[in-house]
Amino acid sequence: MKKPVFKLTSRVTVEEDNGANGGVLFDSHTAATSTCNDTALVLLQALKKGGNVETLSKLLMDQFDVKEKEARADVVALLKDLTQQEYVREQA
């Protein structure tokens, strides 16, 4: 069975905040901005190309000292939030 791949929608721009940890997400449809911490920034940058829960969790485990269970929970929670706001879509 193929694992779902999620990708940021074209209306979303993500920029790193060079002066601090994290970054900013900008929604061009609503002009809403959101700050994000360094772990969310890593995931958002990966979601520009697309990824599934497993690859995104591994990315967090590789870059931050977190266990698989915690990384997966963080990825699932972020994807849920981003999907509800229509910032990411599941790719067919």
Short mmCIF file of N, CA, C and O in Angstrom, two decimals:
data_model
loop_
_atom_site.label_atom_id
_atom_site.label_comp_id
_atom_site.label_asym_id
_atom_site.label_seq_id
_atom_site.Cartn_x
_atom_site.Cartn_y
_atom_site.Cartn_z
N MET A 1 0.84 -1.18 0.00
CA MET A 1 0.00 0.00 0.00
C MET A 1 0.90 1.25 0.00
O MET A 1 1.84 1.37 0.77
N LYS A 2 0.56 2.18 -0.85
CA LYS A 2 1.34 3.41 -0.98
C LYS A 2 1.01 4.37 0.16
O LYS A 2 -0.15 4.56 0.50
N LYS A 3 2.06 4.96 0.75
CA LYS A 3 1.87 5.90 1.85
C LYS A 3 1.52 7.28 1.30
O LYS A 3 2.12 7.72 0.33
N PRO A 4 0.57 7.98 1.94
CA PRO A 4 0.19 9.30 1.45
C PRO A 4 1.36 10.28 1.52
O PRO A 4 2.12 10.29 2.48
N VAL A 5 1.48 11.10 0.49
CA VAL A 5 2.51 12.14 0.42
C VAL A 5 1.80 13.49 0.52
O VAL A 5 0.81 13.73 -0.15
N PHE A 6 2.33 14.33 1.38
CA PHE A 6 1.77 15.66 1.60
C PHE A 6 2.71 16.70 1.04
O PHE A 6 3.93 16.54 1.08
N LYS A 7 2.14 17.79 0.51
CA LYS A 7 2.95 18.85 -0.08
C LYS A 7 2.29 20.20 0.22
O LYS A 7 1.06 20.31 0.22
N LEU A 8 3.13 21.22 0.44
CA LEU A 8 2.61 22.57 0.65
C LEU A 8 1.87 23.03 -0.60
O LEU A 8 2.29 22.73 -1.72
N THR A 9 0.81 23.77 -0.42
CA THR A 9 0.10 24.34 -1.56
C THR A 9 0.86 25.54 -2.09
O THR A 9 1.71 26.12 -1.40
N SER A 10 0.56 25.93 -3.29
CA SER A 10 1.28 27.03 -3.94
C SER A 10 1.02 28.38 -3.28
O SER A 10 1.77 29.33 -3.48
N ARG A 11 -0.02 28.48 -2.49
CA ARG A 11 -0.35 29.76 -1.85
C ARG A 11 0.53 30.04 -0.63
O ARG A 11 0.49 31.12 -0.06
N VAL A 12 1.31 29.04 -0.19
CA VAL A 12 2.11 29.16 1.03
C VAL A 12 3.58 29.40 0.70
O VAL A 12 4.16 28.72 -0.15
N THR A 13 4.15 30.38 1.38
CA THR A 13 5.58 30.66 1.29
C THR A 13 6.17 30.50 2.68
O THR A 13 5.57 30.93 3.66
N VAL A 14 7.34 29.90 2.75
CA VAL A 14 8.03 29.70 4.02
C VAL A 14 9.42 30.32 3.91
O VAL A 14 10.15 30.05 2.96
N GLU A 15 9.74 31.16 4.89
CA GLU A 15 11.06 31.80 4.90
C GLU A 15 11.71 31.59 6.26
O GLU A 15 11.05 31.69 7.30
N GLU A 16 13.01 31.34 6.23
CA GLU A 16 13.77 31.22 7.47
C GLU A 16 14.01 32.60 8.04
O GLU A 16 14.25 33.56 7.30
N ASP A 17 13.93 32.71 9.36
CA ASP A 17 14.24 33.96 10.05
C ASP A 17 15.71 33.92 10.41
O ASP A 17 16.11 33.22 11.33
N ASN A 18 16.52 34.64 9.66
CA ASN A 18 17.96 34.59 9.84
C ASN A 18 18.42 35.12 11.19
O ASN A 18 19.50 34.80 11.64
N GLY A 19 17.60 35.90 11.85
CA GLY A 19 17.99 36.46 13.13
C GLY A 19 17.63 35.60 14.33
O GLY A 19 18.02 35.89 15.45
N ALA A 20 16.89 34.53 14.10
CA ALA A 20 16.44 33.69 15.22
C ALA A 20 16.22 32.27 14.72
O ALA A 20 16.30 31.99 13.53
N ASN A 21 15.92 31.38 15.64
CA ASN A 21 15.55 30.02 15.26
C ASN A 21 14.12 30.04 14.74
O ASN A 21 13.26 30.68 15.31
N GLY A 22 13.89 29.33 13.66
CA GLY A 22 12.54 29.24 13.13
C GLY A 22 12.36 30.06 11.88
O GLY A 22 13.31 30.39 11.18
N GLY A 23 11.11 30.40 11.61
CA GLY A 23 10.82 31.13 10.39
C GLY A 23 9.41 31.66 10.38
O GLY A 23 8.73 31.72 11.41
N VAL A 24 8.98 32.03 9.17
CA VAL A 24 7.66 32.63 8.98
C VAL A 24 6.97 31.93 7.81
O VAL A 24 7.58 31.68 6.77
N LEU A 25 5.69 31.63 8.00
CA LEU A 25 4.85 31.08 6.96
C LEU A 25 3.91 32.20 6.51
O LEU A 25 3.32 32.88 7.35
N PHE A 26 3.77 32.38 5.20
CA PHE A 26 2.90 33.42 4.65
C PHE A 26 1.89 32.78 3.72
O PHE A 26 2.24 32.02 2.82
N ASP A 27 0.60 33.11 3.93
CA ASP A 27 -0.49 32.63 3.08
C ASP A 27 -0.87 33.76 2.13
O ASP A 27 -1.43 34.78 2.56
N SER A 28 -0.58 33.59 0.86
CA SER A 28 -0.83 34.65 -0.12
C SER A 28 -2.31 34.88 -0.40
O SER A 28 -2.68 35.93 -0.92
N HIS A 29 -3.17 33.94 -0.05
CA HIS A 29 -4.61 34.12 -0.28
C HIS A 29 -5.26 34.98 0.79
O HIS A 29 -6.20 35.72 0.50
N THR A 30 -4.78 34.85 2.02
CA THR A 30 -5.41 35.58 3.12
C THR A 30 -4.50 36.64 3.73
O THR A 30 -4.94 37.39 4.59
N ALA A 31 -3.25 36.67 3.31
CA ALA A 31 -2.22 37.55 3.86
C ALA A 31 -1.91 37.24 5.33
O ALA A 31 -1.31 38.04 6.02
N ALA A 32 -2.28 36.05 5.76
CA ALA A 32 -1.98 35.63 7.14
C ALA A 32 -0.52 35.22 7.24
O ALA A 32 0.03 34.62 6.31
N THR A 33 0.09 35.56 8.35
CA THR A 33 1.45 35.11 8.63
C THR A 33 1.46 34.35 9.94
O THR A 33 0.67 34.63 10.84
N SER A 34 2.35 33.40 10.02
CA SER A 34 2.52 32.61 11.24
C SER A 34 4.00 32.39 11.46
O SER A 34 4.74 32.10 10.51
N THR A 35 4.43 32.55 12.69
CA THR A 35 5.81 32.21 13.01
C THR A 35 5.88 30.72 13.31
O THR A 35 4.89 30.10 13.70
N CYS A 36 7.04 30.15 13.10
CA CYS A 36 7.22 28.73 13.39
C CYS A 36 8.58 28.51 14.04
O CYS A 36 9.53 29.25 13.77
N ASN A 37 8.64 27.50 14.89
CA ASN A 37 9.91 27.19 15.54
C ASN A 37 10.81 26.41 14.57
O ASN A 37 10.42 26.13 13.43
N ASP A 38 12.01 26.08 15.04
CA ASP A 38 12.98 25.45 14.14
C ASP A 38 12.55 24.06 13.68
O ASP A 38 12.81 23.69 12.54
N THR A 39 11.84 23.30 14.51
CA THR A 39 11.39 21.98 14.06
C THR A 39 10.30 22.10 13.00
O THR A 39 10.31 21.38 12.01
N ALA A 40 9.36 23.01 13.21
CA ALA A 40 8.32 23.23 12.20
C ALA A 40 8.92 23.74 10.90
O ALA A 40 8.49 23.34 9.82
N LEU A 41 9.93 24.60 11.00
CA LEU A 41 10.57 25.12 9.79
C LEU A 41 11.19 24.00 8.97
O LEU A 41 11.04 23.96 7.75
N VAL A 42 11.87 23.07 9.63
CA VAL A 42 12.47 21.94 8.93
C VAL A 42 11.40 21.14 8.19
O VAL A 42 11.58 20.78 7.02
N LEU A 43 10.29 20.90 8.86
CA LEU A 43 9.20 20.15 8.22
C LEU A 43 8.56 20.93 7.07
O LEU A 43 8.29 20.38 6.01
N LEU A 44 8.33 22.21 7.27
CA LEU A 44 7.73 23.04 6.22
C LEU A 44 8.63 23.09 4.99
O LEU A 44 8.15 23.02 3.85
N GLN A 45 9.92 23.22 5.20
CA GLN A 45 10.85 23.24 4.07
C GLN A 45 10.82 21.91 3.32
O GLN A 45 10.85 21.88 2.09
N ALA A 46 10.73 20.80 4.06
CA ALA A 46 10.64 19.49 3.42
C ALA A 46 9.33 19.34 2.66
O ALA A 46 9.29 18.70 1.60
N LEU A 47 8.27 19.92 3.19
CA LEU A 47 6.96 19.81 2.55
C LEU A 47 6.86 20.61 1.25
O LEU A 47 5.92 20.42 0.48
N LYS A 48 7.82 21.48 0.98
CA LYS A 48 7.84 22.16 -0.32
C LYS A 48 7.98 21.13 -1.43
O LYS A 48 7.37 21.27 -2.49
N LYS A 49 8.79 20.09 -1.18
CA LYS A 49 8.99 19.02 -2.17
C LYS A 49 8.00 17.88 -1.96
O LYS A 49 7.74 17.11 -2.87
N GLY A 50 7.50 17.76 -0.73
CA GLY A 50 6.56 16.70 -0.41
C GLY A 50 7.21 15.62 0.44
O GLY A 50 8.42 15.40 0.37
N GLY A 51 6.39 14.99 1.25
CA GLY A 51 6.89 13.91 2.09
C GLY A 51 5.75 13.20 2.78
O GLY A 51 4.64 13.70 2.85
N ASN A 52 6.06 12.00 3.26
CA ASN A 52 5.06 11.25 4.02
C ASN A 52 5.43 11.27 5.50
O ASN A 52 6.48 11.78 5.88
N VAL A 53 4.57 10.74 6.33
CA VAL A 53 4.77 10.79 7.78
C VAL A 53 6.10 10.14 8.15
O VAL A 53 6.85 10.66 8.99
N GLU A 54 6.44 9.03 7.53
CA GLU A 54 7.66 8.32 7.87
C GLU A 54 8.91 9.12 7.52
O GLU A 54 9.83 9.23 8.33
N THR A 55 8.97 9.67 6.31
CA THR A 55 10.17 10.42 5.92
C THR A 55 10.30 11.71 6.72
O THR A 55 11.41 12.11 7.08
N LEU A 56 9.19 12.35 7.01
CA LEU A 56 9.23 13.58 7.80
C LEU A 56 9.64 13.29 9.25
O LEU A 56 10.41 14.04 9.85
N SER A 57 9.17 12.17 9.79
CA SER A 57 9.56 11.78 11.15
C SER A 57 11.05 11.49 11.21
O SER A 57 11.74 11.89 12.15
N LYS A 58 11.56 10.78 10.22
CA LYS A 58 13.00 10.47 10.17
C LYS A 58 13.82 11.75 10.08
O LYS A 58 14.88 11.87 10.72
N LEU A 59 13.33 12.72 9.33
CA LEU A 59 14.01 14.00 9.22
C LEU A 59 14.14 14.66 10.60
O LEU A 59 15.21 15.17 10.96
N LEU A 60 13.07 14.65 11.36
CA LEU A 60 13.12 15.22 12.72
C LEU A 60 14.09 14.44 13.61
O LEU A 60 14.86 15.04 14.37
N MET A 61 14.05 13.12 13.53
CA MET A 61 14.95 12.30 14.35
C MET A 61 16.41 12.55 13.99
O MET A 61 17.27 12.56 14.86
N ASP A 62 16.68 12.75 12.71
CA ASP A 62 18.06 12.99 12.25
C ASP A 62 18.57 14.37 12.67
O ASP A 62 19.75 14.52 12.98
N GLN A 63 17.71 15.37 12.65
CA GLN A 63 18.16 16.74 12.91
C GLN A 63 18.01 17.17 14.36
O GLN A 63 18.67 18.11 14.79
N PHE A 64 17.16 16.49 15.10
CA PHE A 64 16.91 16.84 16.50
C PHE A 64 16.97 15.54 17.31
O PHE A 64 16.66 14.47 16.80
N ASP A 65 17.32 15.64 18.52
CA ASP A 65 17.46 14.45 19.37
C ASP A 65 16.10 14.05 19.93
O ASP A 65 15.79 14.31 21.10
N VAL A 66 15.27 13.45 19.07
CA VAL A 66 13.94 13.00 19.49
C VAL A 66 13.74 11.55 19.11
O VAL A 66 14.32 11.06 18.12
N LYS A 67 12.93 10.87 19.86
CA LYS A 67 12.59 9.46 19.60
C LYS A 67 11.53 9.39 18.50
O LYS A 67 10.80 10.35 18.25
N GLU A 68 11.42 8.23 17.90
CA GLU A 68 10.48 8.04 16.79
C GLU A 68 9.04 8.36 17.17
O GLU A 68 8.33 9.02 16.42
N LYS A 69 8.61 7.91 18.35
CA LYS A 69 7.23 8.14 18.77
C LYS A 69 6.92 9.64 18.87
O LYS A 69 5.87 10.10 18.41
N GLU A 70 7.83 10.40 19.46
CA GLU A 70 7.64 11.85 19.59
C GLU A 70 7.68 12.54 18.24
O GLU A 70 6.86 13.42 17.94
N ALA A 71 8.64 12.16 17.40
CA ALA A 71 8.76 12.75 16.06
C ALA A 71 7.49 12.51 15.25
O ALA A 71 6.95 13.42 14.62
N ARG A 72 7.01 11.28 15.28
CA ARG A 72 5.80 10.93 14.52
C ARG A 72 4.60 11.72 15.03
O ARG A 72 3.80 12.24 14.23
N ALA A 73 4.45 11.83 16.34
CA ALA A 73 3.33 12.59 16.91
C ALA A 73 3.40 14.05 16.49
O ALA A 73 2.37 14.65 16.15
N ASP A 74 4.59 14.63 16.48
CA ASP A 74 4.76 16.02 16.06
C ASP A 74 4.41 16.20 14.59
O ASP A 74 3.74 17.17 14.21
N VAL A 75 4.85 15.27 13.75
CA VAL A 75 4.56 15.35 12.31
C VAL A 75 3.06 15.23 12.06
O VAL A 75 2.49 16.03 11.32
N VAL A 76 2.42 14.26 12.69
CA VAL A 76 0.98 14.06 12.49
C VAL A 76 0.20 15.29 12.95
O VAL A 76 -0.73 15.75 12.26
N ALA A 77 0.57 15.86 14.09
CA ALA A 77 -0.12 17.06 14.60
C ALA A 77 0.06 18.24 13.65
O ALA A 77 -0.91 18.96 13.36
N LEU A 78 1.27 18.45 13.16
CA LEU A 78 1.51 19.56 12.23
C LEU A 78 0.75 19.35 10.93
O LEU A 78 0.12 20.29 10.42
N LEU A 79 0.79 18.15 10.38
CA LEU A 79 0.06 17.88 9.14
C LEU A 79 -1.44 18.09 9.31
O LEU A 79 -2.10 18.61 8.41
N LYS A 80 -1.96 17.71 10.46
CA LYS A 80 -3.39 17.93 10.73
C LYS A 80 -3.72 19.42 10.72
O LYS A 80 -4.67 19.85 10.07
N ASP A 81 -2.90 20.21 11.42
CA ASP A 81 -3.12 21.66 11.46
C ASP A 81 -2.99 22.28 10.08
O ASP A 81 -3.83 23.10 9.67
N LEU A 82 -1.95 21.91 9.36
CA LEU A 82 -1.72 22.49 8.03
C LEU A 82 -2.80 22.09 7.04
O LEU A 82 -3.19 22.89 6.18
N THR A 83 -3.31 20.88 7.16
CA THR A 83 -4.38 20.41 6.28
C THR A 83 -5.67 21.17 6.56
O THR A 83 -6.38 21.59 5.63
N GLN A 84 -5.98 21.37 7.84
CA GLN A 84 -7.20 22.11 8.20
C GLN A 84 -7.16 23.54 7.68
O GLN A 84 -8.19 24.10 7.32
N GLN A 85 -5.97 24.13 7.64
CA GLN A 85 -5.83 25.50 7.14
C GLN A 85 -5.64 25.54 5.62
O GLN A 85 -5.44 26.61 5.05
N GLU A 86 -5.66 24.37 4.99
CA GLU A 86 -5.47 24.22 3.54
C GLU A 86 -4.10 24.71 3.09
O GLU A 86 -3.93 25.21 1.99
N TYR A 87 -3.09 24.51 3.96
CA TYR A 87 -1.71 24.85 3.61
C TYR A 87 -0.98 23.66 2.98
O TYR A 87 0.01 23.85 2.30
N VAL A 88 -1.45 22.45 3.26
CA VAL A 88 -0.90 21.26 2.62
C VAL A 88 -2.03 20.45 2.03
O VAL A 88 -3.18 20.54 2.49
N ARG A 89 -1.68 19.65 1.03
CA ARG A 89 -2.64 18.74 0.41
C ARG A 89 -1.98 17.38 0.26
O ARG A 89 -0.77 17.29 0.03
N GLU A 90 -2.81 16.38 0.35
CA GLU A 90 -2.34 15.03 0.07
C GLU A 90 -2.22 14.88 -1.44
O GLU A 90 -3.16 15.23 -2.17
N GLN A 91 -1.09 14.39 -1.90
CA GLN A 91 -0.84 14.24 -3.34
C GLN A 91 -1.41 12.91 -3.82
O GLN A 91 -1.30 11.90 -3.14
N ALA A 92 -1.98 12.92 -5.00
CA ALA A 92 -2.54 11.69 -5.59
C ALA A 92 -1.46 10.85 -6.21
O ALA A 92 -0.43 11.27 -6.54
#
